[in-house]
XYZ file of C-alpha atoms in Angstrom:
586
model
C 37.551 51.156 -94.394
C 39.345 53.180 -97.732
C 39.938 56.326 -96.379
C 40.601 56.442 -92.933
C 40.942 60.132 -92.474
C 37.024 61.175 -94.491
C 34.513 61.863 -92.619
C 31.226 62.216 -94.798
C 27.438 63.003 -93.382
C 24.548 60.273 -92.170
C 21.262 60.462 -91.326
C 18.972 58.813 -89.038
C 15.462 59.577 -90.988
C 12.812 60.504 -88.232
C 8.915 58.869 -90.275
C 5.901 57.651 -88.484
C 4.485 55.221 -91.027
C 0.506 54.255 -91.722
C -0.477 50.984 -91.161
C -0.761 48.465 -93.652
C -0.653 51.465 -96.493
C 2.616 50.002 -97.677
C 2.378 52.083 -101.501
C 2.152 54.778 -99.685
C 4.245 54.471 -96.586
C 7.708 53.580 -99.506
C 6.223 57.483 -101.369
C 6.482 59.201 -98.141
C 10.584 57.046 -97.815
C 11.337 58.087 -101.371
C 11.232 61.022 -100.476
C 12.313 61.208 -97.064
C 16.320 59.351 -98.399
C 16.150 61.647 -101.513
C 16.187 64.577 -99.136
C 18.905 63.180 -97.610
C 20.632 62.275 -100.393
C 20.835 65.751 -101.404
C 22.002 67.039 -98.518
C 25.255 64.461 -99.032
C 24.740 62.016 -96.383
C 25.081 58.711 -97.463
C 23.862 56.208 -94.953
C 20.967 56.131 -94.437
C 18.658 54.614 -91.212
C 15.045 54.909 -91.580
C 12.708 52.721 -88.643
C 11.416 49.405 -87.582
C 8.882 48.151 -89.322
C 8.783 51.205 -92.024
C 7.288 50.026 -94.457
C 3.973 48.633 -92.423
C 3.455 49.943 -89.855
C 4.350 48.005 -85.788
C 0.615 46.509 -84.093
C -0.089 43.821 -85.185
C -2.692 40.867 -83.454
C -1.813 37.782 -84.964
C -0.223 36.896 -87.708
C -2.315 36.425 -89.771
C -3.577 39.912 -89.410
C 0.342 41.129 -90.616
C 0.618 38.449 -93.361
C -0.115 40.589 -96.206
C 2.563 43.175 -95.918
C 5.664 40.662 -95.736
C 7.551 40.516 -98.608
C 11.060 38.255 -98.986
C 14.713 40.307 -99.440
C 15.063 40.209 -101.511
C 11.457 41.343 -102.540
C 9.424 44.253 -103.887
C 9.986 47.085 -101.492
C 13.709 46.665 -101.747
C 13.778 46.276 -105.003
C 12.433 49.363 -105.243
C 14.744 51.597 -102.149
C 18.064 50.007 -104.041
C 17.285 52.667 -107.566
C 17.079 55.215 -105.148
C 20.583 54.382 -103.398
C 21.941 53.886 -107.190
C 20.177 56.913 -107.596
C 22.401 59.135 -105.467
C 25.483 56.405 -104.277
C 24.008 56.182 -100.969
C 23.416 53.072 -98.550
C 19.562 52.335 -96.829
C 18.488 50.636 -94.073
C 14.660 49.738 -93.455
C 13.640 47.876 -91.189
C 10.140 45.901 -92.037
C 8.500 42.389 -91.766
C 10.225 39.088 -93.703
C 8.536 36.540 -95.187
C 11.586 32.840 -95.208
C 9.578 31.617 -98.481
C 12.246 28.276 -97.112
C 10.458 28.200 -93.589
C 7.296 30.116 -94.199
C 8.315 31.970 -91.151
C 7.552 35.749 -90.307
C 10.344 37.878 -89.129
C 10.550 41.369 -87.713
C 13.597 42.587 -90.136
C 16.306 44.642 -91.104
C 17.872 45.000 -94.226
C 21.440 46.913 -95.809
C 20.871 48.248 -98.719
C 23.620 50.008 -101.287
C 24.451 51.074 -105.013
C 24.328 46.976 -106.381
C 21.257 45.841 -104.759
C 20.983 44.203 -101.076
C 23.977 43.453 -99.391
C 22.753 42.021 -96.228
C 19.628 41.526 -93.783
C 19.122 41.157 -89.595
C 16.411 39.716 -88.049
C 16.003 41.224 -84.482
C 16.442 38.581 -82.069
C 15.009 39.765 -78.407
C 11.868 40.438 -79.462
C 9.396 42.884 -77.820
C 6.090 41.611 -76.480
C 4.543 42.574 -79.759
C 6.565 41.115 -82.042
C 5.833 37.811 -80.785
C 1.944 37.581 -81.768
C 3.404 36.571 -84.800
C 7.027 36.825 -85.756
C 9.791 34.812 -84.983
C 13.024 35.403 -83.187
C 15.788 35.638 -84.675
C 18.262 32.947 -86.977
C 20.888 35.262 -88.919
C 22.839 36.045 -85.236
C 24.582 40.138 -85.690
C 26.641 40.091 -88.890
C 28.683 43.212 -90.032
C 29.316 44.350 -93.457
C 32.536 46.152 -94.578
C 30.777 49.075 -96.611
C 33.312 52.194 -98.318
C 33.068 54.163 -95.204
C 33.275 51.430 -92.790
C 32.203 47.935 -90.736
C 28.411 48.005 -90.295
C 26.285 46.462 -87.465
C 22.272 46.598 -87.101
C 20.377 46.199 -84.380
C 16.600 45.980 -84.793
C 14.836 47.570 -81.467
C 14.660 45.881 -77.552
C 18.147 43.990 -79.374
C 19.640 46.655 -77.514
C 18.073 46.460 -74.240
C 20.376 43.234 -74.171
C 24.445 44.575 -73.749
C 25.387 40.750 -76.136
C 24.358 41.832 -79.353
C 25.627 45.400 -79.159
C 28.973 43.969 -77.823
C 28.971 40.704 -80.352
C 29.072 43.642 -83.765
C 32.022 45.382 -81.746
C 34.437 41.999 -80.738
C 33.994 41.519 -85.563
C 34.984 45.112 -85.619
C 31.412 47.427 -85.877
C 32.184 51.103 -86.280
C 29.251 52.034 -86.220
C 25.747 50.699 -85.521
C 21.995 51.205 -87.934
C 19.504 51.472 -84.903
C 15.963 50.283 -86.584
C 14.051 51.163 -83.302
C 9.828 51.635 -82.354
C 11.010 53.306 -79.636
C 8.278 52.575 -76.524
C 7.719 52.978 -72.889
C 10.324 55.802 -72.378
C 12.306 59.073 -73.543
C 13.635 58.841 -76.792
C 17.639 58.902 -77.176
C 16.711 55.690 -74.978
C 19.246 55.354 -72.207
C 19.970 51.831 -73.743
C 20.897 53.851 -77.050
C 24.099 56.123 -74.952
C 25.547 52.764 -72.774
C 25.369 50.798 -75.917
C 27.499 53.334 -77.932
C 30.101 54.866 -74.822
C 30.493 50.720 -74.096
C 30.958 49.628 -77.113
C 33.410 53.030 -78.197
C 31.251 53.278 -81.989
C 28.701 55.718 -83.476
C 25.374 55.477 -82.826
C 22.230 56.197 -85.456
C 19.314 55.759 -83.903
C 15.774 55.478 -86.684
C 12.536 55.802 -84.503
C 9.074 56.771 -84.917
C 7.082 58.949 -83.843
C 3.087 59.006 -82.832
C 0.585 56.834 -81.814
C -0.884 53.821 -84.094
C -4.075 51.329 -82.407
C -3.031 52.781 -78.131
C 0.444 53.162 -78.375
C 2.437 56.245 -78.128
C 5.817 56.547 -79.548
C 9.123 58.137 -78.605
C 10.268 59.689 -81.598
C 13.496 61.694 -80.474
C 15.335 60.084 -83.793
C 19.306 60.657 -82.923
C 23.225 60.344 -83.426
C 25.096 59.252 -80.284
C 29.193 59.478 -80.661
C 31.287 56.527 -79.298
C 32.335 58.790 -76.393
C 28.159 58.037 -75.456
C 27.535 62.384 -76.433
C 24.608 62.883 -78.286
C 25.657 64.645 -81.092
C 22.459 65.250 -82.443
C 18.497 64.606 -81.980
C 15.239 65.382 -83.601
C 12.601 65.449 -81.401
C 8.937 64.223 -83.377
C 7.907 64.684 -86.983
C 8.810 63.445 -89.425
C 12.368 65.073 -91.333
C 15.416 64.351 -91.129
C 18.627 63.745 -88.719
C 22.030 64.439 -89.455
C 25.563 64.420 -88.510
C 28.724 64.282 -89.987
C 31.100 60.903 -88.312
C 34.745 60.231 -88.404
C 35.263 56.672 -89.209
C 36.855 55.129 -86.988
C 35.814 54.674 -83.458
C 36.936 57.680 -80.796
C 38.593 55.976 -78.186
C 40.341 59.140 -76.354
C 37.202 60.499 -75.504
C 36.219 61.553 -71.311
C 36.569 59.023 -69.824
C 37.776 56.051 -72.250
C 41.205 56.465 -71.299
C 40.679 54.577 -68.591
C 39.012 51.752 -70.495
C 39.607 48.473 -69.036
C 41.376 45.238 -70.704
C 37.981 42.715 -71.350
C 39.171 39.496 -69.177
C 36.874 36.111 -71.749
C 38.162 33.857 -69.379
C 36.733 34.586 -66.720
C 32.554 35.010 -68.526
C 31.650 31.617 -68.289
C 28.501 33.056 -66.530
C 26.841 34.264 -69.815
C 26.700 31.463 -71.522
C 23.949 29.747 -68.948
C 20.482 29.741 -69.483
C 17.928 32.173 -67.909
C 17.156 30.856 -64.651
C 14.239 29.515 -63.732
C 11.431 31.711 -61.707
C 11.362 31.864 -58.135
C 7.928 31.451 -57.944
C 8.103 28.606 -59.862
C 10.390 25.986 -58.486
C 12.108 26.094 -54.855
C 15.217 28.629 -54.620
C 18.203 25.757 -53.894
C 16.991 25.568 -57.462
C 16.957 28.266 -58.815
C 21.047 29.312 -58.322
C 23.549 26.758 -57.721
C 23.860 29.169 -54.389
C 20.310 29.239 -52.397
C 19.383 32.933 -52.588
C 18.954 34.385 -48.932
C 15.813 35.005 -48.171
C 16.544 38.957 -48.587
C 15.587 41.972 -46.482
C 14.536 45.100 -46.620
C 18.006 47.272 -46.023
C 19.383 50.561 -46.093
C 22.308 51.098 -47.625
C 24.276 54.307 -47.915
C 27.151 55.565 -50.167
C 29.561 58.508 -49.709
C 31.954 60.390 -51.911
C 35.208 61.074 -50.485
C 35.864 65.006 -51.490
C 38.254 68.212 -52.217
C 40.453 67.687 -49.552
C 44.208 65.485 -50.062
C 44.469 64.275 -46.845
C 46.440 61.562 -45.343
C 44.955 57.583 -45.220
C 45.120 58.529 -41.262
C 42.799 61.905 -41.429
C 41.352 61.042 -44.725
C 38.868 57.677 -42.106
C 39.030 59.493 -39.506
C 37.585 62.542 -41.469
C 35.533 59.800 -42.899
C 34.061 57.937 -40.029
C 32.881 61.234 -38.514
C 30.773 62.157 -41.106
C 29.626 58.670 -41.237
C 28.387 59.369 -37.615
C 27.236 62.830 -38.272
C 24.749 61.320 -41.537
C 23.484 58.874 -39.334
C 22.498 60.502 -36.581
C 21.119 63.096 -39.019
C 19.035 60.623 -41.270
C 17.702 59.299 -37.899
C 17.799 55.324 -38.965
C 20.071 52.031 -38.727
C 22.393 51.689 -41.385
C 23.253 47.898 -42.598
C 25.384 48.980 -45.458
C 28.161 51.711 -46.009
C 30.108 51.740 -49.934
C 32.942 54.074 -50.163
C 35.178 55.061 -53.758
C 37.812 53.426 -54.781
C 41.341 53.952 -53.559
C 39.395 55.508 -50.764
C 41.846 57.033 -48.196
C 45.424 57.779 -50.424
C 45.531 61.550 -51.411
C 46.724 61.161 -54.644
C 45.699 57.827 -56.735
C 48.621 58.074 -58.904
C 51.027 57.038 -56.784
C 48.565 54.878 -55.308
C 51.293 52.022 -55.185
C 53.416 54.328 -52.608
C 50.184 54.393 -50.614
C 49.787 50.303 -51.092
C 48.665 48.707 -47.560
C 48.095 44.645 -46.394
C 45.466 42.955 -45.411
C 44.579 42.681 -42.693
C 46.764 46.375 -41.939
C 45.648 49.663 -41.158
C 42.683 50.746 -43.197
C 40.731 47.641 -42.369
C 40.783 47.614 -39.164
C 39.705 51.228 -38.971
C 36.912 49.936 -41.516
C 36.757 46.446 -38.869
C 36.566 48.670 -36.045
C 34.183 51.090 -38.176
C 31.360 48.537 -38.232
C 31.519 47.316 -35.215
C 30.523 50.964 -33.884
C 27.729 51.511 -36.704
C 26.114 48.367 -36.336
C 27.183 48.799 -40.757
C 28.991 46.402 -43.333
C 31.888 48.495 -45.322
C 33.107 48.173 -48.555
C 35.838 50.230 -49.635
C 39.159 50.076 -52.113
C 41.965 51.019 -51.055
C 45.921 50.238 -53.270
C 47.105 45.973 -51.631
C 50.246 44.876 -50.990
C 50.659 41.408 -51.023
C 54.614 40.911 -50.939
C 56.348 42.520 -53.799
C 53.274 42.782 -55.886
C 49.815 45.574 -55.318
C 46.473 44.342 -56.142
C 43.609 47.654 -57.009
C 41.602 45.591 -54.510
C 37.895 45.436 -52.040
C 37.690 44.821 -49.604
C 34.163 43.612 -46.919
C 35.128 45.033 -43.465
C 32.347 43.491 -40.464
C 32.302 43.160 -36.430
C 34.544 40.001 -37.551
C 36.277 40.969 -39.971
C 37.811 41.604 -43.335
C 34.454 39.541 -44.862
C 35.874 39.503 -48.634
C 38.297 40.545 -50.919
C 38.112 40.723 -54.397
C 41.208 42.424 -56.807
C 39.683 44.218 -59.594
C 40.445 41.941 -62.708
C 39.715 44.146 -65.437
C 43.099 46.977 -65.484
C 43.143 49.941 -67.435
C 45.998 51.795 -68.392
C 46.330 53.894 -64.790
C 45.874 50.740 -63.091
C 47.997 49.084 -64.768
C 51.277 52.094 -63.580
C 51.199 50.053 -60.077
C 49.530 46.877 -59.819
C 48.755 43.680 -61.154
C 45.529 41.660 -62.429
C 43.050 39.395 -59.845
C 42.491 36.545 -61.698
C 39.922 35.345 -59.086
C 36.644 35.223 -61.226
C 32.864 37.610 -59.843
C 33.557 37.950 -55.747
C 29.729 37.703 -53.995
C 28.556 37.256 -51.487
C 25.536 36.225 -48.287
C 24.524 38.644 -46.100
C 21.259 39.394 -44.198
C 20.698 41.873 -47.486
C 20.746 40.012 -50.583
C 23.057 38.633 -52.406
C 26.570 41.299 -52.991
C 28.782 41.693 -55.918
C 31.779 43.581 -56.754
C 33.590 45.439 -59.371
C 35.759 48.140 -58.691
C 35.559 51.293 -60.350
C 35.646 50.784 -64.370
C 34.710 47.710 -64.634
C 31.523 49.395 -64.810
C 32.976 50.173 -68.004
C 32.291 46.916 -69.209
C 29.200 45.701 -69.955
C 30.495 41.463 -69.654
C 30.778 41.449 -65.470
C 27.969 43.810 -63.767
C 25.948 40.894 -66.290
C 27.864 38.021 -65.106
C 27.659 39.371 -61.047
C 23.913 39.056 -62.029
C 23.548 35.790 -63.562
C 24.719 34.516 -60.968
C 21.839 36.658 -58.476
C 23.250 39.197 -57.283
C 20.723 41.658 -55.628
C 23.013 44.419 -54.924
C 26.734 45.266 -57.134
C 29.338 47.399 -54.490
C 31.310 49.052 -57.208
C 34.119 51.658 -54.934
C 35.415 54.270 -57.951
C 37.351 56.832 -59.208
C 36.657 58.032 -62.571
C 36.724 60.530 -64.577
C 33.600 59.085 -66.508
C 31.627 60.172 -68.779
C 29.489 62.407 -67.150
C 25.934 61.645 -67.093
C 23.800 63.090 -70.141
C 20.559 65.838 -70.167
C 18.516 65.513 -73.041
C 16.411 68.556 -73.960
C 13.202 68.850 -73.344
C 10.664 66.697 -75.468
C 7.102 67.643 -77.629
C 5.995 64.000 -77.563
C 2.740 63.815 -75.636
C 4.004 60.662 -73.476
C 2.730 59.136 -70.353
C 3.209 61.588 -67.181
C 5.010 58.695 -65.171
C 7.898 59.008 -68.004
C 7.793 62.917 -68.179
C 8.240 63.261 -64.756
C 11.901 62.201 -65.367
C 14.108 65.424 -65.267
C 15.818 65.671 -68.172
C 19.050 66.389 -66.698
C 21.440 63.320 -65.509
C 18.971 61.907 -68.414
C 21.915 59.207 -69.017
C 23.815 58.434 -65.861
C 26.043 54.732 -66.600
C 25.544 53.523 -63.063
C 21.887 53.497 -63.404
C 21.677 51.830 -66.821
C 23.830 48.226 -65.509
C 21.437 48.112 -62.413
C 18.102 48.243 -64.819
C 19.573 46.498 -67.647
C 20.303 43.974 -64.973
C 17.638 44.208 -62.863
C 19.882 44.326 -59.554
C 20.903 48.095 -57.309
C 24.170 49.483 -58.022
C 25.921 51.765 -54.876
C 28.296 53.663 -56.782
C 30.649 55.504 -54.284
C 32.937 57.749 -56.640
C 35.514 60.005 -55.458
C 34.174 63.835 -55.711
C 37.561 65.694 -56.425
C 39.861 66.640 -59.132
C 40.013 64.959 -61.210
C 36.876 62.901 -60.643
C 33.967 63.381 -61.274
C 31.707 62.503 -58.334
C 28.233 62.107 -59.259
C 27.801 59.613 -56.765
C 24.712 56.772 -56.061
C 22.274 54.515 -56.046
C 20.205 53.109 -59.046
C 16.895 50.795 -58.641
C 16.742 47.165 -60.387
C 14.474 49.120 -63.094
C 13.743 52.716 -65.047
C 10.416 53.019 -64.428
C 9.507 53.419 -61.559
C 13.104 55.341 -60.657
C 14.477 53.888 -57.038
C 17.256 55.805 -56.734
C 19.802 58.477 -54.466
C 21.947 60.100 -57.057
C 24.100 62.425 -54.970
C 24.640 65.482 -57.962
C 28.137 66.573 -59.266
C 31.864 66.362 -57.156
C 32.437 67.549 -53.888
C 32.280 65.240 -50.664
C 28.944 64.463 -50.195
C 26.758 60.526 -48.711
C 23.124 59.090 -48.853
C 20.658 56.614 -48.427
C 19.077 54.233 -49.957
C 15.854 51.519 -48.855
C 17.143 48.351 -50.589
C 14.611 45.829 -51.649
C 15.439 42.202 -52.091
C 12.641 40.012 -51.352
C 11.420 37.648 -53.814
C 8.135 39.112 -53.401
C 6.764 42.734 -53.117
C 4.466 43.783 -50.423
C 1.862 44.205 -52.989
C 1.962 40.522 -54.084
C 4.318 41.104 -57.016
C 7.620 39.321 -58.259
C 10.142 41.484 -56.522
C 12.486 42.576 -59.714
C 15.549 42.294 -58.218
C 14.707 38.186 -58.099
C 12.484 37.727 -61.518
C 14.866 39.529 -63.758
C 13.256 39.434 -66.729
C 16.271 41.243 -68.159
C 17.847 37.636 -67.402
C 15.735 36.065 -68.442
C 14.630 37.190 -71.818
C 19.016 37.052 -73.138
C 19.351 34.264 -76.227
C 22.838 32.653 -74.588
C 22.329 30.300 -77.282
C 24.195 33.274 -80.252
C 26.655 34.631 -77.871
C 29.706 31.867 -77.452
C 31.684 35.089 -79.136
C 31.564 36.323 -75.692
C 33.646 33.707 -74.369
C 36.096 33.105 -76.545
C 39.712 33.173 -76.492
C 41.920 35.688 -78.323
C 45.220 36.707 -78.625
C 47.303 40.078 -77.024
C 45.765 42.375 -74.802
C 42.057 43.440 -75.392
C 40.115 46.882 -76.093
C 36.742 47.139 -76.832
């Protein structure tokens, strides 16, 4: 980057193409680009398939509209870039003359010509009628205003592509899209920006095409996961100003932990075979439990800085009261990270052995409640301290997981654990473990999902990222989408559950400076299956989870089917496990 101190203006251009009308679409695209350049924007991003529209039934139907890159459409837009000294990203259907293959592609154009192109790797259902999965990987380009990467639409539904761009140094991700089945900005957009510390420029289309309703909502999202600018509907320009370097120290990002790529070999595994086709014993390295319906509770501890013994007594009292009020048995209870100490900043001073006072208390309470208890504590093993989570049952401590991804606050008192992913099979299903800010890293929940986790226990003590609200939309989305509240629309732990097709039990501390907002989140964004605690303070909530292979209506259970795990493209993910020198942060 030439000047780290310089800011520049960018534009996400929202545009509704007319199906099949390339010349008409290009004329309107050029007018919008010239308008954005006249507003002082130097980087312009247009939607996916902007020259042609999106919904095509076959290769034969789209064949007259595909073109090479460079080609006629990119040549016309290079003239615009040259005249206005700007850079343009546009989505279009590409023809590769050497192989005859068609791709859903995007091109980066500068004043001197075509800089590069990407081909959509993770295809949506409509793409598969005519397009081949992308063959170019995930390149990053140097530009006068920073390092750019580009993803296309469904590529954002998977954490791996954006992470690969970040590992190559991308500071800005351009995102041509035709978003459907969700409001826009999509939850994945916020997640990819936050977890990688990048700016996210999303250019979406709106309107209907052949019965498909697109979401609009073109937007710019900051590296802290906050919404900077948005356009709900209609053609137009979403302009914003960017600092050239990704922000690292906004709310929540000061807690960003180290990556541990040596612990991620499972990211390179191929998708599992279907349970309904092959017996359970062939679908995972360890056969999955049968699964069942179970009730899981999360406890958000509140405002009083109590000594450990008093804090444990209060938690037991609250749990007993909650169980009586709920009138039902609870199978698993998850409490926060460093749950029973008054000041996590001094965690080392409160460290205790395992077994010790806290685990002895939990085993006794487990017998009383007839439930499993998961929680976090500062562990002392000789002279070494760990940030640890345990699972206690009637017979003792069943799981001990020492946090392997430490953030800056952890490193002041704790050593990292060196054990790989930890999970245990219970009657309610396969249960994995992570602690607090480890959820900021997409790799760790992903590894647990690949290894068959039905539910992740996430004892936490985090300050952010706080949920993001959306303004109301005028886009005529289906009723089930419109019914989703705009408040707390993006919640990182909900996103982790949905992208990994599992349940997440997020039990956060609710005392200052921690944000609260604990919850239980289900394996799909739609329909939402969750129990959310709004805000801080001391609260408890519960949710019935279902980990059986097949639901009552005969459909495969998303927790077991894991569609987003099956459709990964791990042959492109080698860099996720590559050894890197020194302590790595992304």
